[in-house]
């Protein structure tokens, strides 16, 4: 089925440490307000490796603070890892200069957790969705508007809302806006960083189904970051479990969720509420 | 404790920085005291040259700074050319005069402003509050200049108050009681001007801080417990609002020396302000530097004092420090 | 066009819209009056009337000496009372009618449009060089016989312009520094902020005087004006810089800025499309607070002889005569211009309050609304270091 058997994304031995810089330590002696600004020193990611096949969905699960968002930021090239490499389409993107990175950025897009913060509240839907096109200098102004309207159709938002400011949309609609914006540059890889966590349950289901539709329509690859195992089971082909900055377990969704090996996975499963009795959601391990 | 030490070292750093800046600045500017002196036909050129050599104005800048710094360490703040006396005692008298004025005004402003602000906050948006707000708005709008001049005209037209100066000319012949009354009479107008100009800020800040606290959930909870209004106001709200108020107090103290310059000049009060102005115009180098540093010292000390008070009053600062 | 729409949505939210536009209109009207000083002022501010120094304000009458009512108000010329050298009395034989839109001295509206009409004047019908029309001194005259009202209006041009330009300099400087410090971060940020702290720690007024006085003292009015503007502007950069920096710091880490980076945005794009608009509200509020402070600073400098010198008039100059005891005692009307200045400060105070009310951080969360901890606006208080 897949023409290209090579993985779209390959992460090898990625580590990210946040450390107190020397300058800050020195000036904390003099600064009166150093108490407030002390940067923390800790390891967010420790030797993480994973692979992502084209047109598949990998769910990255883990508790809060396990390093999921950091991994997403590194893959999206918004943070530089301390060590390790990231290969996108067999090309190493970790150490690329910004100029070349700019060419690659359209293909990897990030959707954030809270659309209220990810969208500038005063901008209209048109400005928001067209922003990536403006930045990348694509299309003329008229064609951009046409493209925006197409994208609105894609995410099932009414065309009439194109000039409404973002703060007038509801939560689920805002997330659709964010999605439309992420799709503007026709990416291959979409990183969804807890993209459904801030939404109501019913809206979550709607957006999840929208994601599946889009994946089928546009041939997208998803890296779906979540702490919600039920959603992971619904959307993902592969699952990787992240705990304390390390991948502790990975494999196909079925295998990991129904026969967890690591205790971190088991703990996560134990915390998942049960849905309807005959759904495909994993059963509670510890009754 | 480390927090306080850090603030103190910070203050010292500021003082140093300012002394360097001022030194640099005044040394770089054209003109000095002796240029004016040279134009005076009554003083011979040799005298001017000798005086100038004595003042070491021609030595390189860093040398002068170190020399001056050494002097300061021994309590010698330099020499005033215009007054022909060491700067220290000159500043001391003037600074005391200013502190007398500004201190009285600050105390009065807080004595009136604090209760007024609290009362206004407790009757928020009702008639008393609106009255107080209107009053503070009126005072805020009046510039110091206009206020002081207006009071002076009042004094002149009515003859109720003396129109300037520290004391009457026959002050030394007065008995102690008469001296006190004379001083008070002379102080009234400047103190009034300073108090009226400081009052609106204090009232507004107090009102805002208390009003903020009155809306907080913990106070509502206390109210639900049945705690009486007066206790809520004074024991709960005022205490919680102490943080911004202490900062404001530190600021009030900090501007004791420098805030009254205009009023002193207008009302001929022999304080630091007129001295500073004269010295600047006469290019009296050491007086200017000492004056700037003294008022900066007060500013810094005021902030430090507020920091110490905050440290003692606000447990959050102590716990934050401990958790490091 | 879309920028204008965005600006609109920032400022014209329904709640405080009404209040803000009212104050704005008020302030603009006052400024218009000063801008068109040539029209509103009956005479040229430099015109000296050596025969009539320290004239008190003329009183307006409707009933003449014979108790006849005149619909058109009139004034009596003042002449020296017999036996006195500075007391004036009304000369009932010489009534001067008040006429509107009279022709008078030439002036240039807005600096380049020549005109002759004034709002009011004595409007004698056939003035000749030998028979000049009698003059109306609504506010009296100063030591050189110059009309105080005209001097007030033209002086306002200088003082207000100094305040506006000074605020522009400060805000530009402060924004530049704040943007750089916040955006670049690192040791440059620290250095700039330490410098800002130093400047903030200095007593404001002292710094102002020192700066001005250490520069050459006797300069032409134009040079003095620019000197004053630069000095005032340079002294106050620290506070706006800190404010802008804190905004930049908080916006820099916001997700929508991250998203823009993810689209490959350059630093310049981020600065001008996302960061600068966020600082707009703060800058406008700061402007409303700083402009009156700077007008006052110019007034103080001129009052003490360190600002715009004679013969140019500024509001400070006008009040400088009051430093003499004799003036205080005998010529109290020299104080009236001080009262006439108050509406300007009232307008700016109202503007600043209205702007502060609406400059709540614009967030979309449906949470507990932030308590209205408004920082009181210290408009006209030159508190050192504030």
Short mmCIF file of N, CA and C in Angstrom, two decimals, chain B residues 10 13-14 17-18 21-22 25-26 29-30 124 137 139-147 149-153 156-157 163 196-198 200-201 204-205 207-208 212 215 251 255 257-259 261-262 265-266 272-273 276-277 280-281 283 285 288 291-292 295-296 299-300, chain C residues 194-195 197-207 209-217 296 299-300 303-304 306 316 319 322-323 325 328-332 335 338-339 341-343 345-346 349 353 370-386:
data_model
loop_
_atom_site.label_atom_id
_atom_site.label_comp_id
_atom_site.label_asym_id
_atom_site.label_seq_id
_atom_site.Cartn_x
_atom_site.Cartn_y
_atom_site.Cartn_z
N UNK B 10 22.71 45.10 46.38
CA UNK B 10 22.11 45.73 45.20
C UNK B 10 22.08 47.24 45.36
N UNK B 13 25.50 48.73 44.99
CA UNK B 13 25.86 48.75 43.57
C UNK B 13 25.25 49.96 42.88
N UNK B 14 23.99 50.22 43.20
CA UNK B 14 23.31 51.38 42.62
C UNK B 14 24.03 52.67 42.97
N UNK B 17 27.19 53.03 41.06
CA UNK B 17 26.91 53.33 39.67
C UNK B 17 26.55 54.79 39.48
N UNK B 18 25.69 55.28 40.35
CA UNK B 18 25.25 56.66 40.22
C UNK B 18 26.40 57.63 40.47
N UNK B 21 28.41 57.71 37.38
CA UNK B 21 27.68 58.42 36.33
C UNK B 21 27.72 59.94 36.54
N UNK B 22 27.40 60.35 37.76
CA UNK B 22 27.35 61.78 38.03
C UNK B 22 28.71 62.41 37.84
N UNK B 25 29.50 62.62 34.22
CA UNK B 25 28.67 63.60 33.54
C UNK B 25 29.09 65.03 33.84
N UNK B 26 29.27 65.32 35.12
CA UNK B 26 29.59 66.70 35.45
C UNK B 26 31.00 67.06 35.05
N UNK B 29 30.97 68.03 31.21
CA UNK B 29 30.21 69.18 30.73
C UNK B 29 31.07 70.42 30.70
N UNK B 30 30.75 71.32 29.83
CA UNK B 30 31.58 72.52 29.70
C UNK B 30 31.38 73.45 30.89
N UNK B 124 -17.15 51.78 49.12
CA UNK B 124 -16.86 51.93 47.71
C UNK B 124 -18.06 52.28 46.86
N UNK B 137 -8.97 63.59 42.89
CA UNK B 137 -8.79 63.94 41.49
C UNK B 137 -8.43 65.41 41.35
N UNK B 139 -6.96 67.32 43.55
CA UNK B 139 -5.60 67.55 44.02
C UNK B 139 -4.57 67.00 43.05
N UNK B 140 -4.88 65.85 42.45
CA UNK B 140 -3.95 65.25 41.50
C UNK B 140 -3.71 66.16 40.32
N UNK B 141 -4.77 66.85 39.94
CA UNK B 141 -4.68 67.66 38.74
C UNK B 141 -3.85 68.92 38.98
N UNK B 142 -3.81 69.38 40.23
CA UNK B 142 -3.06 70.59 40.53
C UNK B 142 -1.57 70.31 40.55
N UNK B 143 -0.83 70.93 39.66
CA UNK B 143 0.61 70.73 39.72
C UNK B 143 1.18 71.38 40.97
N UNK B 144 2.35 70.88 41.42
CA UNK B 144 3.02 71.45 42.59
C UNK B 144 3.21 72.95 42.43
N UNK B 145 3.64 73.31 41.24
CA UNK B 145 3.95 74.71 40.94
C UNK B 145 2.74 75.60 41.20
N UNK B 146 1.63 75.20 40.61
CA UNK B 146 0.42 76.01 40.72
C UNK B 146 -0.05 76.07 42.16
N UNK B 147 0.01 74.93 42.84
CA UNK B 147 -0.46 74.87 44.22
C UNK B 147 0.38 75.78 45.11
N UNK B 149 2.36 78.30 44.36
CA UNK B 149 2.18 79.71 44.03
C UNK B 149 0.85 80.22 44.54
N UNK B 150 -0.18 79.38 44.39
CA UNK B 150 -1.48 79.80 44.87
C UNK B 150 -1.50 80.05 46.36
N UNK B 151 -0.87 79.13 47.10
CA UNK B 151 -0.83 79.30 48.55
C UNK B 151 -0.06 80.55 48.92
N UNK B 152 1.00 80.81 48.18
CA UNK B 152 1.81 81.99 48.46
C UNK B 152 1.00 83.26 48.26
N UNK B 153 0.25 83.30 47.19
CA UNK B 153 -0.59 84.47 46.93
C UNK B 153 -1.61 84.62 48.04
N UNK B 156 0.10 86.17 50.93
CA UNK B 156 0.38 87.59 50.72
C UNK B 156 -0.88 88.42 50.85
N UNK B 157 -1.99 87.96 50.27
CA UNK B 157 -3.21 88.76 50.28
C UNK B 157 -3.84 88.82 51.65
N UNK B 163 5.60 84.92 54.27
CA UNK B 163 5.69 84.51 52.88
C UNK B 163 7.04 83.95 52.51
N UNK B 196 -0.62 68.39 50.58
CA UNK B 196 -1.69 68.33 49.59
C UNK B 196 -1.23 67.65 48.31
N UNK B 197 0.04 67.78 47.99
CA UNK B 197 0.47 67.14 46.75
C UNK B 197 0.75 65.66 46.93
N UNK B 198 1.10 65.24 48.15
CA UNK B 198 1.37 63.82 48.38
C UNK B 198 0.09 63.05 48.70
N UNK B 200 -3.16 62.85 47.51
CA UNK B 200 -4.01 62.08 46.59
C UNK B 200 -3.40 60.75 46.19
N UNK B 201 -2.10 60.72 45.97
CA UNK B 201 -1.47 59.45 45.60
C UNK B 201 -1.66 58.39 46.67
N UNK B 204 -5.30 57.21 46.92
CA UNK B 204 -5.69 56.35 45.80
C UNK B 204 -5.06 54.97 45.89
N UNK B 205 -3.78 54.94 46.23
CA UNK B 205 -3.12 53.64 46.35
C UNK B 205 -3.74 52.81 47.45
N UNK B 207 -6.72 53.09 48.72
CA UNK B 207 -8.06 52.68 48.32
C UNK B 207 -8.02 51.51 47.35
N UNK B 208 -7.13 51.60 46.37
CA UNK B 208 -7.06 50.52 45.38
C UNK B 208 -6.64 49.21 46.03
N UNK B 212 -9.04 45.99 46.32
CA UNK B 212 -8.61 44.71 45.77
C UNK B 212 -8.83 43.57 46.75
N UNK B 215 -12.30 42.25 47.60
CA UNK B 215 -13.00 41.40 46.65
C UNK B 215 -12.47 39.99 46.63
N UNK B 251 8.66 54.29 49.23
CA UNK B 251 8.77 55.32 48.22
C UNK B 251 8.61 56.70 48.84
N UNK B 255 11.59 59.63 48.81
CA UNK B 255 11.55 60.94 48.16
C UNK B 255 11.53 62.09 49.16
N UNK B 257 13.97 63.69 50.54
CA UNK B 257 14.90 64.78 50.26
C UNK B 257 14.64 65.43 48.91
N UNK B 258 14.21 64.65 47.95
CA UNK B 258 14.19 65.18 46.59
C UNK B 258 12.84 65.70 46.14
N UNK B 259 11.77 65.31 46.82
CA UNK B 259 10.46 65.65 46.30
C UNK B 259 10.05 67.09 46.54
N UNK B 261 11.79 69.95 46.19
CA UNK B 261 12.66 70.97 45.60
C UNK B 261 11.90 72.21 45.15
N UNK B 262 10.87 72.01 44.38
CA UNK B 262 10.14 73.14 43.81
C UNK B 262 9.51 73.99 44.91
N UNK B 265 12.03 76.09 46.70
CA UNK B 265 12.51 77.23 45.92
C UNK B 265 11.46 78.34 45.91
N UNK B 266 10.21 77.96 45.70
CA UNK B 266 9.16 78.97 45.63
C UNK B 266 8.96 79.67 46.95
N UNK B 272 17.62 71.65 50.86
CA UNK B 272 18.54 71.06 49.91
C UNK B 272 18.25 71.52 48.50
N UNK B 273 16.99 71.70 48.18
CA UNK B 273 16.57 72.08 46.83
C UNK B 273 17.22 73.34 46.32
N UNK B 276 20.88 72.93 45.81
CA UNK B 276 21.20 72.16 44.62
C UNK B 276 21.10 73.02 43.38
N UNK B 277 20.03 73.77 43.30
CA UNK B 277 19.82 74.63 42.13
C UNK B 277 20.95 75.64 41.98
N UNK B 280 24.19 74.05 40.92
CA UNK B 280 24.20 73.66 39.51
C UNK B 280 24.48 74.88 38.65
N UNK B 281 23.80 75.97 38.95
CA UNK B 281 23.98 77.16 38.14
C UNK B 281 25.38 77.72 38.29
N UNK B 283 27.99 75.92 38.93
CA UNK B 283 28.93 74.85 38.62
C UNK B 283 29.76 74.47 39.83
N UNK B 285 30.87 72.00 41.72
CA UNK B 285 30.97 70.59 41.42
C UNK B 285 30.66 69.65 42.57
N UNK B 288 27.15 69.56 44.02
CA UNK B 288 26.18 68.88 43.16
C UNK B 288 26.26 67.37 43.34
N UNK B 291 25.04 66.35 46.68
CA UNK B 291 23.58 66.49 46.75
C UNK B 291 22.86 65.34 46.06
N UNK B 292 23.31 65.03 44.84
CA UNK B 292 22.67 63.93 44.11
C UNK B 292 22.80 62.63 44.88
N UNK B 295 20.49 62.44 48.01
CA UNK B 295 19.09 62.15 47.75
C UNK B 295 18.91 60.75 47.19
N UNK B 296 19.92 60.27 46.47
CA UNK B 296 19.84 58.90 45.99
C UNK B 296 19.94 57.94 47.15
N UNK B 299 16.63 57.60 48.58
CA UNK B 299 15.77 56.77 47.74
C UNK B 299 16.07 55.29 47.96
N UNK B 300 17.35 54.99 47.91
CA UNK B 300 17.77 53.60 48.06
C UNK B 300 17.43 53.10 49.47
N UNK C 194 19.82 46.71 34.07
CA UNK C 194 20.57 47.32 35.18
C UNK C 194 20.67 48.82 34.95
N UNK C 195 20.91 49.18 33.68
CA UNK C 195 20.98 50.60 33.33
C UNK C 195 19.65 51.28 33.64
N UNK C 197 17.44 50.37 35.81
CA UNK C 197 17.29 50.50 37.26
C UNK C 197 18.03 51.70 37.78
N UNK C 198 19.22 51.91 37.24
CA UNK C 198 20.04 53.05 37.65
C UNK C 198 19.30 54.34 37.36
N UNK C 199 18.76 54.44 36.16
CA UNK C 199 18.04 55.64 35.79
C UNK C 199 16.79 55.82 36.63
N UNK C 200 16.12 54.71 36.94
CA UNK C 200 14.92 54.81 37.75
C UNK C 200 15.25 55.22 39.17
N UNK C 201 16.45 54.83 39.62
CA UNK C 201 16.81 55.12 41.00
C UNK C 201 17.19 56.59 41.17
N UNK C 202 17.51 57.27 40.08
CA UNK C 202 17.91 58.65 40.21
C UNK C 202 16.70 59.53 40.47
N UNK C 203 16.87 60.52 41.35
CA UNK C 203 15.74 61.43 41.56
C UNK C 203 15.47 62.19 40.26
N UNK C 204 14.29 62.05 39.79
CA UNK C 204 13.90 62.52 38.47
C UNK C 204 14.17 64.00 38.25
N UNK C 205 13.68 64.79 39.19
CA UNK C 205 13.81 66.24 39.07
C UNK C 205 15.26 66.66 39.11
N UNK C 206 16.00 66.07 40.03
CA UNK C 206 17.42 66.41 40.15
C UNK C 206 18.13 66.10 38.85
N UNK C 207 17.83 64.94 38.29
CA UNK C 207 18.47 64.54 37.04
C UNK C 207 18.13 65.53 35.94
N UNK C 209 17.28 68.70 36.20
CA UNK C 209 17.99 69.96 36.38
C UNK C 209 19.46 69.83 36.04
N UNK C 210 20.04 68.77 36.58
CA UNK C 210 21.48 68.58 36.37
C UNK C 210 21.78 68.49 34.88
N UNK C 211 20.98 67.67 34.20
CA UNK C 211 21.20 67.52 32.76
C UNK C 211 21.08 68.84 32.03
N UNK C 212 20.03 69.56 32.33
CA UNK C 212 19.81 70.81 31.61
C UNK C 212 20.85 71.85 31.97
N UNK C 213 21.14 71.94 33.26
CA UNK C 213 22.02 73.02 33.67
C UNK C 213 23.46 72.78 33.27
N UNK C 214 23.84 71.54 33.09
CA UNK C 214 25.22 71.30 32.72
C UNK C 214 25.45 71.54 31.24
N UNK C 215 24.36 71.70 30.51
CA UNK C 215 24.51 72.07 29.11
C UNK C 215 24.54 73.59 29.02
N UNK C 216 24.99 74.13 27.90
CA UNK C 216 25.14 75.58 27.82
C UNK C 216 23.87 76.31 28.22
N UNK C 217 24.03 77.35 29.03
CA UNK C 217 22.86 77.97 29.61
C UNK C 217 22.22 79.03 28.72
N UNK C 296 4.73 69.68 32.50
CA UNK C 296 5.08 70.23 33.79
C UNK C 296 6.58 70.38 33.95
N UNK C 299 7.58 73.38 32.15
CA UNK C 299 7.15 74.55 32.91
C UNK C 299 8.10 74.83 34.06
N UNK C 300 8.48 73.77 34.76
CA UNK C 300 9.38 73.96 35.89
C UNK C 300 10.71 74.51 35.43
N UNK C 303 10.30 78.07 34.45
CA UNK C 303 10.03 78.86 35.64
C UNK C 303 11.32 79.22 36.34
N UNK C 304 12.23 78.27 36.41
CA UNK C 304 13.48 78.51 37.12
C UNK C 304 14.56 79.11 36.23
N UNK C 306 15.74 77.84 33.43
CA UNK C 306 16.57 76.87 32.74
C UNK C 306 15.95 76.39 31.44
N UNK C 316 5.77 78.27 31.73
CA UNK C 316 6.67 78.47 32.86
C UNK C 316 7.14 79.91 32.93
N UNK C 319 4.72 82.30 34.55
CA UNK C 319 4.61 82.28 36.00
C UNK C 319 5.90 82.74 36.67
N UNK C 322 6.10 85.65 39.03
CA UNK C 322 5.53 85.53 40.36
C UNK C 322 6.58 85.21 41.42
N UNK C 323 7.81 84.99 40.99
CA UNK C 323 8.83 84.74 41.99
C UNK C 323 9.20 86.02 42.73
N UNK C 325 8.47 89.21 44.95
CA UNK C 325 7.52 89.51 46.01
C UNK C 325 6.55 90.63 45.60
N UNK C 328 3.76 89.37 43.55
CA UNK C 328 2.80 88.62 44.35
C UNK C 328 1.83 89.55 45.08
N UNK C 329 2.41 90.62 45.61
CA UNK C 329 1.59 91.50 46.42
C UNK C 329 0.63 92.31 45.57
N UNK C 330 1.19 92.91 44.51
CA UNK C 330 0.37 93.91 43.82
C UNK C 330 -0.28 93.40 42.55
N UNK C 331 0.31 92.42 41.90
CA UNK C 331 -0.20 92.07 40.58
C UNK C 331 -0.66 90.62 40.55
N UNK C 332 -1.66 90.32 41.33
CA UNK C 332 -2.10 88.94 41.52
C UNK C 332 -2.61 88.29 40.23
N UNK C 335 -1.31 85.34 38.14
CA UNK C 335 -1.49 83.94 38.52
C UNK C 335 -2.57 83.26 37.69
N UNK C 338 -2.11 80.29 35.42
CA UNK C 338 -1.91 79.00 36.07
C UNK C 338 -3.23 78.25 36.20
N UNK C 339 -4.29 78.99 36.49
CA UNK C 339 -5.59 78.34 36.62
C UNK C 339 -6.13 77.92 35.27
N UNK C 341 -4.51 76.72 32.96
CA UNK C 341 -3.83 75.49 32.49
C UNK C 341 -4.52 74.24 33.01
N UNK C 342 -5.25 74.40 34.09
CA UNK C 342 -5.79 73.21 34.76
C UNK C 342 -6.65 72.32 33.87
N UNK C 343 -7.52 72.87 33.02
CA UNK C 343 -8.34 71.97 32.19
C UNK C 343 -7.51 70.97 31.40
N UNK C 345 -4.67 69.54 32.30
CA UNK C 345 -4.29 68.43 33.17
C UNK C 345 -5.48 67.56 33.52
N UNK C 346 -6.63 68.20 33.69
CA UNK C 346 -7.84 67.42 33.95
C UNK C 346 -8.12 66.48 32.78
N UNK C 349 -5.70 63.59 32.77
CA UNK C 349 -5.99 62.64 33.84
C UNK C 349 -7.16 61.75 33.47
N UNK C 353 -7.06 57.70 32.90
CA UNK C 353 -7.92 56.79 33.66
C UNK C 353 -8.74 55.93 32.73
N UNK C 370 -10.37 39.30 36.41
CA UNK C 370 -9.32 39.78 37.26
C UNK C 370 -9.80 40.98 38.07
N UNK C 371 -9.43 41.01 39.30
CA UNK C 371 -9.84 42.11 40.17
C UNK C 371 -9.34 43.43 39.59
N UNK C 372 -10.15 44.46 39.73
CA UNK C 372 -9.75 45.72 39.09
C UNK C 372 -8.75 46.45 39.97
N UNK C 373 -7.52 45.90 40.01
CA UNK C 373 -6.50 46.58 40.79
C UNK C 373 -5.93 47.67 39.92
N UNK C 374 -6.60 48.80 39.92
CA UNK C 374 -6.13 49.88 39.07
C UNK C 374 -5.01 50.61 39.79
N UNK C 375 -3.95 50.87 39.09
CA UNK C 375 -2.90 51.68 39.67
C UNK C 375 -3.30 53.13 39.50
N UNK C 376 -3.36 53.85 40.58
CA UNK C 376 -3.79 55.25 40.45
C UNK C 376 -2.85 56.00 39.54
N UNK C 377 -3.41 56.96 38.88
CA UNK C 377 -2.62 57.70 37.90
C UNK C 377 -2.05 58.95 38.54
N UNK C 378 -0.75 59.02 38.64
CA UNK C 378 -0.15 60.23 39.19
C UNK C 378 0.19 61.12 38.01
N UNK C 379 -0.74 61.94 37.63
CA UNK C 379 -0.56 62.71 36.40
C UNK C 379 0.41 63.87 36.59
N UNK C 380 0.09 64.71 37.56
CA UNK C 380 0.85 65.94 37.58
C UNK C 380 1.86 66.00 38.70
N UNK C 381 2.09 64.90 39.34
CA UNK C 381 3.03 64.94 40.42
C UNK C 381 4.41 64.53 39.93
N UNK C 382 5.31 65.51 39.99
CA UNK C 382 6.66 65.14 39.57
C UNK C 382 7.36 64.52 40.74
N UNK C 383 6.98 63.32 41.07
CA UNK C 383 7.62 62.71 42.22
C UNK C 383 8.97 62.18 41.77
N UNK C 384 9.99 62.54 42.45
CA UNK C 384 11.33 62.16 42.05
C UNK C 384 11.44 60.65 41.99
N UNK C 385 11.94 60.18 40.88
CA UNK C 385 12.15 58.76 40.74
C UNK C 385 10.89 58.01 40.37
N UNK C 386 9.79 58.69 40.27
CA UNK C 386 8.54 57.97 39.99
C UNK C 386 8.49 57.57 38.51
#
